[in-house]
Coordinates of C-alpha atoms in Angstrom, one line a residue:
M992 CA -52.7 -159.0 88.5
T993 CA -50.5 -157.7 85.7
D994 CA -46.9 -156.7 86.2
Q995 CA -47.8 -153.0 85.6
R996 CA -50.6 -153.1 88.1
R997 CA -48.4 -154.9 90.6
E998 CA -45.7 -152.3 90.2
A999 CA -48.2 -149.4 90.7
T1000 CA -49.7 -151.1 93.8
E1001 CA -46.3 -151.6 95.4
I1002 CA -45.3 -148.0 94.8
L1003 CA -48.6 -146.7 96.3
S1004 CA -48.2 -148.8 99.4
E1005 CA -44.5 -148.1 100.0
G1006 CA -44.0 -144.8 98.2
P1007 CA -41.7 -144.1 95.2
S1008 CA -38.0 -144.4 95.8
T1009 CA -35.8 -141.4 96.6
A1010 CA -34.1 -141.8 93.2
L1011 CA -37.4 -141.6 91.4
I1012 CA -38.6 -138.6 93.3
T1013 CA -35.3 -136.9 92.7
T1014 CA -35.5 -137.6 88.9
I1015 CA -39.1 -136.3 88.7
A1016 CA -38.0 -133.2 90.6
L1017 CA -35.1 -132.6 88.3
A1018 CA -37.3 -133.2 85.2
A1019 CA -40.0 -130.8 86.4
G1020 CA -37.4 -128.0 87.2
A1021 CA -35.5 -128.5 84.0
L1022 CA -38.7 -128.5 81.9
V1023 CA -40.0 -125.2 83.4
A1024 CA -36.5 -123.6 83.1
N1025 CA -36.8 -123.9 79.3
I1026 CA -39.4 -121.2 79.3
Y1027 CA -36.9 -118.6 80.7
Y1028 CA -33.6 -119.3 79.0
A1029 CA -34.1 -117.0 76.1
Q1030 CA -35.4 -114.0 78.1
P1031 CA -32.0 -112.4 79.1
L1032 CA -30.5 -113.3 75.7
V1033 CA -33.3 -111.8 73.5
A1034 CA -31.3 -108.8 72.3
E1035 CA -28.4 -111.0 71.2
I1036 CA -30.7 -113.6 69.5
A1037 CA -32.7 -110.9 67.8
A1038 CA -29.5 -109.3 66.4
E1039 CA -28.3 -112.6 64.9
L1040 CA -31.7 -113.5 63.4
G1041 CA -32.1 -110.0 62.0
I1042 CA -35.1 -109.0 64.0
N1043 CA -35.9 -105.4 64.8
A1044 CA -35.1 -104.5 68.4
D1045 CA -38.7 -103.3 68.9
L1046 CA -40.0 -106.7 68.0
A1047 CA -37.4 -108.7 70.0
G1048 CA -39.8 -109.3 72.9
A1049 CA -42.0 -111.4 70.7
L1050 CA -39.4 -114.1 70.7
T1051 CA -40.0 -114.8 74.4
S1052 CA -43.7 -114.0 74.3
T1053 CA -44.2 -116.9 71.9
T1054 CA -42.8 -119.3 74.5
Q1055 CA -45.1 -117.9 77.2
I1056 CA -48.1 -118.1 74.9
G1057 CA -47.3 -121.8 74.2
Y1058 CA -46.9 -122.5 77.9
G1059 CA -50.3 -120.9 78.6
I1060 CA -52.0 -123.0 75.9
G1061 CA -50.2 -126.2 77.1
L1062 CA -51.3 -125.7 80.7
F1063 CA -55.0 -125.8 79.7
F1064 CA -55.0 -128.2 76.7
L1065 CA -52.1 -130.5 77.4
V1066 CA -52.1 -130.9 81.2
S1067 CA -55.8 -131.9 81.1
L1068 CA -54.8 -134.8 78.8
A1069 CA -53.3 -136.5 81.8
D1070 CA -56.8 -137.7 82.7
R1071 CA -57.1 -139.3 79.3
V1072 CA -53.6 -140.5 78.2
E1073 CA -51.3 -142.9 80.0
N1074 CA -49.1 -140.5 82.0
K1075 CA -45.7 -142.0 81.4
R1076 CA -46.2 -141.9 77.7
L1077 CA -47.5 -138.3 77.8
V1078 CA -44.4 -137.2 79.8
L1079 CA -41.9 -138.9 77.5
V1080 CA -43.6 -137.4 74.4
T1081 CA -43.5 -133.9 75.8
L1082 CA -39.8 -134.4 76.8
T1083 CA -39.0 -135.6 73.3
I1084 CA -40.7 -132.7 71.6
T1085 CA -39.1 -130.2 74.0
M1086 CA -35.7 -131.7 73.2
L1087 CA -36.4 -131.3 69.4
G1088 CA -37.6 -127.8 69.9
L1089 CA -34.5 -126.8 71.8
L1090 CA -32.3 -128.2 69.1
G1091 CA -34.5 -126.3 66.6
M1092 CA -33.8 -123.0 68.5
A1093 CA -30.1 -123.7 68.7
S1094 CA -29.8 -124.3 65.0
A1095 CA -32.3 -121.6 63.8
T1096 CA -30.9 -119.1 61.3
A1097 CA -34.3 -117.4 60.6
V1098 CA -37.2 -116.0 62.5
V1099 CA -39.9 -118.5 61.5
P1100 CA -38.2 -121.7 62.6
F1101 CA -37.0 -120.1 65.9
V1102 CA -40.6 -118.9 66.7
I1103 CA -42.1 -122.4 65.9
A1104 CA -39.5 -124.1 68.1
S1105 CA -40.2 -121.5 70.9
F1106 CA -43.9 -122.3 70.7
L1107 CA -43.4 -126.0 70.9
I1108 CA -41.1 -125.7 73.8
G1109 CA -43.7 -123.5 75.6
V1110 CA -46.5 -126.1 75.0
C1111 CA -44.4 -129.1 75.9
S1112 CA -42.6 -127.7 78.9
T1113 CA -46.0 -128.1 80.7
G1114 CA -45.1 -131.7 81.0
A1115 CA -43.8 -130.6 84.4
Q1116 CA -47.4 -130.1 85.4
V1117 CA -48.2 -133.7 84.4
L1118 CA -45.4 -135.0 86.6
I1119 CA -46.5 -133.1 89.7
P1120 CA -49.9 -134.7 90.1
L1121 CA -48.4 -138.0 89.0
V1122 CA -45.9 -138.0 91.8
A1123 CA -48.7 -136.9 94.2
H1124 CA -50.6 -140.0 93.1
L1125 CA -47.7 -142.3 93.7
V1126 CA -47.0 -141.3 97.3
P1127 CA -49.1 -142.1 100.4
L1128 CA -51.2 -139.3 101.8
H1129 CA -49.1 -138.8 104.9
R1130 CA -46.0 -138.0 102.7
R1131 CA -47.8 -136.2 99.9
G1132 CA -47.1 -132.6 101.1
R1133 CA -43.4 -133.3 101.7
V1134 CA -42.9 -134.9 98.2
V1135 CA -44.9 -132.3 96.4
G1136 CA -42.9 -129.7 98.3
N1137 CA -39.6 -131.2 97.1
V1138 CA -40.8 -131.2 93.5
M1139 CA -42.2 -127.7 93.7
G1140 CA -38.9 -126.6 95.2
A1141 CA -37.1 -127.9 92.1
V1142 CA -39.6 -126.1 89.9
L1143 CA -39.0 -122.8 91.6
T1144 CA -35.2 -123.4 91.5
G1145 CA -35.5 -124.0 87.8
I1146 CA -37.4 -120.8 87.3
M1147 CA -34.9 -118.8 89.4
L1148 CA -31.8 -120.3 88.0
A1149 CA -32.8 -120.3 84.3
R1150 CA -31.9 -116.6 83.6
P1151 CA -28.6 -116.4 85.4
V1152 CA -27.4 -119.8 84.1
S1153 CA -28.4 -118.7 80.6
L1154 CA -26.4 -115.5 80.9
F1155 CA -23.3 -117.3 82.3
V1156 CA -23.3 -120.1 79.7
A1157 CA -24.0 -117.7 76.8
A1158 CA -21.2 -115.4 78.0
S1159 CA -18.7 -118.3 77.7
F1160 CA -20.0 -120.4 74.7
G1161 CA -22.6 -118.3 72.9
W1162 CA -26.4 -118.3 73.1
R1163 CA -26.9 -121.4 71.0
S1164 CA -25.0 -123.5 73.5
V1165 CA -27.7 -122.8 76.2
F1166 CA -30.3 -124.7 74.2
V1167 CA -28.0 -127.5 73.1
L1168 CA -27.1 -128.2 76.7
S1169 CA -30.7 -128.1 77.8
A1170 CA -31.6 -130.5 74.9
G1171 CA -28.9 -132.9 76.2
L1172 CA -30.4 -132.6 79.7
M1173 CA -33.9 -133.4 78.3
A1174 CA -32.4 -136.5 76.6
M1175 CA -30.8 -137.8 79.8
I1176 CA -33.9 -137.1 81.9
G1177 CA -36.1 -138.8 79.3
V1178 CA -34.0 -142.0 79.4
S1179 CA -34.0 -142.0 83.2
L1180 CA -37.8 -141.6 83.3
A1181 CA -38.3 -144.3 80.6
V1182 CA -36.5 -146.8 82.9
M1183 CA -37.8 -145.6 86.3
L1184 CA -41.3 -144.1 86.0
P1185 CA -44.2 -146.6 86.4
R1186 CA -47.1 -146.5 84.0
Q1187 CA -50.2 -144.7 85.2
M1188 CA -53.3 -145.4 83.3
P1189 CA -56.1 -142.8 83.4
Q1190 CA -59.2 -143.6 85.4
T1191 CA -61.8 -142.1 83.0
T1192 CA -63.3 -143.2 79.8
M1193 CA -64.3 -139.7 78.7
T1194 CA -63.2 -138.4 75.3
Y1195 CA -60.8 -135.4 75.1
P1196 CA -63.6 -133.0 74.0
Q1197 CA -65.7 -134.3 77.0
I1198 CA -62.7 -133.7 79.3
L1199 CA -62.3 -130.1 78.1
S1200 CA -66.1 -129.5 78.4
S1201 CA -66.1 -130.9 81.9
M1202 CA -63.6 -128.3 83.2
K1203 CA -66.2 -125.6 83.4
D1204 CA -68.3 -127.9 85.6
L1205 CA -65.3 -128.5 87.8
I1206 CA -64.9 -124.8 88.3
R1207 CA -68.6 -124.4 89.1
D1208 CA -68.9 -127.4 91.4
T1209 CA -65.6 -127.3 93.3
P1210 CA -65.4 -124.2 95.6
V1211 CA -62.0 -125.1 97.0
L1212 CA -60.5 -125.3 93.5
R1213 CA -61.9 -121.8 92.8
W1214 CA -60.5 -120.3 95.9
R1215 CA -57.1 -121.9 95.6
S1216 CA -56.8 -120.9 92.0
I1217 CA -57.6 -117.3 92.9
Y1218 CA -55.0 -117.3 95.7
Q1219 CA -52.3 -118.6 93.5
A1220 CA -53.2 -116.2 90.7
I1221 CA -52.8 -113.3 93.2
I1222 CA -49.6 -114.7 94.7
F1223 CA -48.0 -115.6 91.4
C1224 CA -48.9 -112.1 90.1
A1225 CA -46.9 -110.7 93.0
F1226 CA -44.0 -113.0 92.3
N1227 CA -43.7 -111.9 88.7
L1228 CA -44.3 -108.3 89.7
F1229 CA -41.2 -108.5 91.9
W1230 CA -38.9 -110.3 89.5
T1231 CA -39.9 -108.1 86.6
A1232 CA -39.3 -104.8 88.4
I1233 CA -36.4 -105.7 90.7
P1234 CA -33.7 -105.7 87.9
F1235 CA -34.6 -102.1 87.2
A1236 CA -34.2 -101.2 90.9
L1237 CA -30.9 -103.1 91.2
S1238 CA -29.5 -101.3 88.2
E1239 CA -30.8 -97.8 89.2
H1240 CA -30.3 -97.8 92.9
F1241 CA -27.3 -100.2 93.4
G1242 CA -25.5 -99.8 90.0
L1243 CA -25.5 -103.6 89.4
N1244 CA -24.7 -105.0 86.0
Q1245 CA -26.4 -107.9 84.3
H1246 CA -24.1 -110.5 85.8
Q1247 CA -24.5 -109.1 89.3
I1248 CA -28.3 -109.0 88.9
G1249 CA -28.0 -112.7 87.9
L1250 CA -26.2 -113.4 91.2
F1251 CA -29.0 -111.6 93.1
A1252 CA -31.4 -113.9 91.4
L1253 CA -29.3 -116.9 92.5
A1254 CA -29.6 -115.7 96.1
G1255 CA -33.4 -115.3 95.6
A1256 CA -33.6 -118.9 94.6
G1257 CA -32.9 -119.7 98.3
G1258 CA -36.7 -119.4 98.8
A1259 CA -36.9 -122.9 97.3
L1260 CA -35.3 -124.3 100.5
A1261 CA -38.6 -123.6 102.3
A1262 CA -40.4 -126.2 100.1
P1263 CA -39.6 -129.4 102.0
V1264 CA -40.3 -127.7 105.4
V1265 CA -43.7 -126.4 104.1
G1266 CA -44.5 -129.9 102.7
R1267 CA -43.9 -131.5 106.1
L1268 CA -46.0 -129.0 108.0
A1269 CA -48.8 -129.4 105.4
D1270 CA -48.7 -133.1 106.1
R1271 CA -49.3 -132.3 109.8
G1272 CA -52.5 -130.5 109.0
L1273 CA -51.1 -126.9 109.1
G1274 CA -52.0 -126.0 105.5
T1275 CA -54.6 -123.3 106.4
L1276 CA -52.2 -121.6 108.8
L1277 CA -49.4 -121.8 106.2
S1278 CA -51.5 -120.1 103.5
A1279 CA -52.4 -117.3 105.9
I1280 CA -48.8 -116.8 106.9
A1281 CA -47.8 -116.8 103.2
M1282 CA -50.1 -113.9 102.4
V1283 CA -49.2 -111.9 105.4
G1284 CA -45.5 -112.5 104.6
L1285 CA -46.0 -111.4 101.0
A1286 CA -47.5 -108.1 102.1
F1287 CA -44.9 -107.6 104.8
F1288 CA -41.8 -108.4 102.9
F1289 CA -42.8 -106.4 99.9
A1290 CA -43.2 -103.4 102.2
V1291 CA -39.7 -104.1 103.7
S1292 CA -38.2 -104.4 100.3
G1293 CA -39.5 -100.9 99.5
Y1294 CA -37.5 -99.6 102.5
A1295 CA -34.5 -101.8 101.6
V1296 CA -34.1 -100.4 98.1
M1297 CA -34.7 -96.8 99.1
A1298 CA -32.1 -97.2 102.0
G1299 CA -29.5 -98.9 99.7
A1300 CA -29.6 -102.1 101.8
L1301 CA -28.8 -104.7 99.2
V1302 CA -28.5 -107.6 101.7
L1303 CA -31.9 -106.8 103.2
A1304 CA -33.4 -106.6 99.6
A1305 CA -32.0 -110.0 98.9
L1306 CA -33.4 -111.4 102.1
C1307 CA -36.8 -110.0 101.1
A1308 CA -36.5 -111.8 97.7
V1309 CA -35.8 -115.1 99.5
L1310 CA -38.8 -114.7 101.8
I1311 CA -41.2 -113.5 99.1
D1312 CA -40.2 -116.6 97.1
A1313 CA -40.8 -118.8 100.2
A1314 CA -44.3 -117.3 100.6
V1315 CA -45.1 -118.2 97.0
Q1316 CA -43.8 -121.7 97.5
A1317 CA -45.8 -122.2 100.7
N1318 CA -49.1 -121.4 99.2
Q1319 CA -48.4 -123.4 96.0
I1320 CA -47.5 -126.5 98.0
V1321 CA -50.5 -126.3 100.3
S1322 CA -52.8 -125.6 97.4
Q1323 CA -51.7 -128.4 95.2
R1324 CA -51.8 -130.9 98.1
I1325 CA -55.4 -129.8 98.7
I1326 CA -56.6 -130.0 95.0
F1327 CA -54.8 -133.3 94.3
A1328 CA -56.8 -134.9 97.1
I1329 CA -60.2 -133.8 95.6
A1330 CA -60.6 -136.6 93.0
P1331 CA -57.7 -138.8 91.8
E1332 CA -59.4 -139.4 88.4
K1333 CA -59.6 -135.6 87.8
R1334 CA -56.1 -134.5 88.9
G1335 CA -55.0 -133.6 85.4
R1336 CA -58.0 -131.2 84.9
L1337 CA -57.8 -129.9 88.4
N1338 CA -54.1 -129.0 88.0
A1339 CA -54.8 -127.6 84.5
I1340 CA -57.4 -125.2 85.9
Y1341 CA -55.2 -124.3 88.9
M1342 CA -52.0 -123.7 86.9
T1343 CA -53.7 -121.8 84.1
S1344 CA -55.1 -119.4 86.8
A1345 CA -51.6 -119.0 88.2
F1346 CA -50.2 -118.4 84.7
I1347 CA -52.8 -115.7 84.0
G1348 CA -51.9 -114.1 87.3
G1349 CA -48.2 -114.2 86.5
A1350 CA -48.8 -112.7 83.1
I1351 CA -50.7 -109.8 84.7
G1352 CA -47.9 -109.5 87.3
S1353 CA -45.2 -109.1 84.6
T1354 CA -47.2 -106.2 83.0
L1355 CA -47.8 -104.6 86.4
G1356 CA -44.1 -104.9 87.3
T1357 CA -43.1 -102.7 84.4
L1358 CA -46.1 -100.4 84.8
T1359 CA -45.7 -99.8 88.5
Y1360 CA -42.0 -99.2 88.3
H1361 CA -42.2 -96.7 85.5
L1362 CA -45.1 -94.9 87.2
G1363 CA -43.9 -94.9 90.8
G1364 CA -40.4 -96.4 91.0
W1365 CA -39.7 -99.3 93.3
S1366 CA -41.8 -97.7 96.0
G1367 CA -44.8 -98.0 93.7
T1368 CA -44.0 -101.7 92.9
A1369 CA -43.5 -102.5 96.6
A1370 CA -46.8 -100.9 97.4
A1371 CA -48.6 -102.9 94.7
G1372 CA -47.0 -106.2 95.9
S1373 CA -48.1 -105.5 99.5
A1374 CA -51.6 -104.7 98.3
L1375 CA -51.7 -108.1 96.5
G1376 CA -50.8 -109.8 99.7
L1377 CA -53.5 -108.0 101.6
L1378 CA -56.0 -108.8 98.9
G1379 CA -55.2 -112.5 99.1
L1380 CA -55.5 -112.3 102.9
A1381 CA -58.9 -110.6 102.7
L1382 CA -60.2 -113.2 100.3
F1383 CA -58.8 -116.0 102.5
A1384 CA -60.7 -114.6 105.5
L1385 CA -63.8 -114.3 103.4
E1386 CA -63.6 -117.9 102.3
H1387 CA -63.2 -119.2 105.9
R1388 CA -65.9 -116.9 107.3
N1389 CA -68.4 -118.3 104.7
R1390 CA -67.3 -121.8 105.4

């Protein structure tokens, strides 16, 4: 037995160390956070690069487009390319992209760097199935929960951290600091992460072609992808529209809205608990609770905003985020157990579905708020939760 195989066998029998799991969680959260740093700074960046205010949103859209492309075309590579190498390459390109954004003085290099960051930040979605492979089944939900908690924390903290750092040191410093973090994480993973060779001999075109067959032949993947698309649609619906409501109904400024987002990140604390419960066979119940909770707490948030109850609105944000986390952890635990040699493609399909749902949610957030205020947004969020619950009931009735 080679040293590499012996190392992998030992990890699978005993589970990865706490230090390795922590490093993977930090890497996943930090990678995903890169997608969101520029969003609250877009006006300042556009002014310095000489971009018309009407076109400023394209700066962040480029990153989102890159992320969507990476979810499908790069994450699926995990079934073909040695996983450690793939992760380190994506980290390196992300670091270079961040330095490119920080040093850009014109639109074109900034947009190219943004696109590369979007594509390669999907390295986080290579790490999640990898860590699921490394841990024994009885601990898988707990560990995936911890990593997904870090991912949600990265998403929630990215915008406020970006605002706070830029206010003190300028917007370029945000990307320089993140590049430094990518470098440190890359060195740590290069030392700690075991090699994970793919279990398929398929070519990359064959892998891409096989994904339609996976969708057709794997009902649980279809259902779980639909659920997460709906729930992530609701998540983005909430966080796109709530800043408008906080400003209009509570008079909060940008920094105070950032603090509200920090409070909302508390939903990530549910991840380890959900993972442990999923390991005890309660995944189906947790998914149902997540969808009921989504519908209920959106409705409560409608009352909270109209009544001027800021603390209650913040509590709703925490619990909505916890519902999103619960379904995500349960779903990924289920799909990672389908076929180890197909985890990259399974996760690519699942996360691409979630991304599409999130993109729709961002559009709906703006649309519903401008058409019906926060009451309209809250009603839409509740409807999404009820839709997910109805489909969930339909799946289990058919089963």
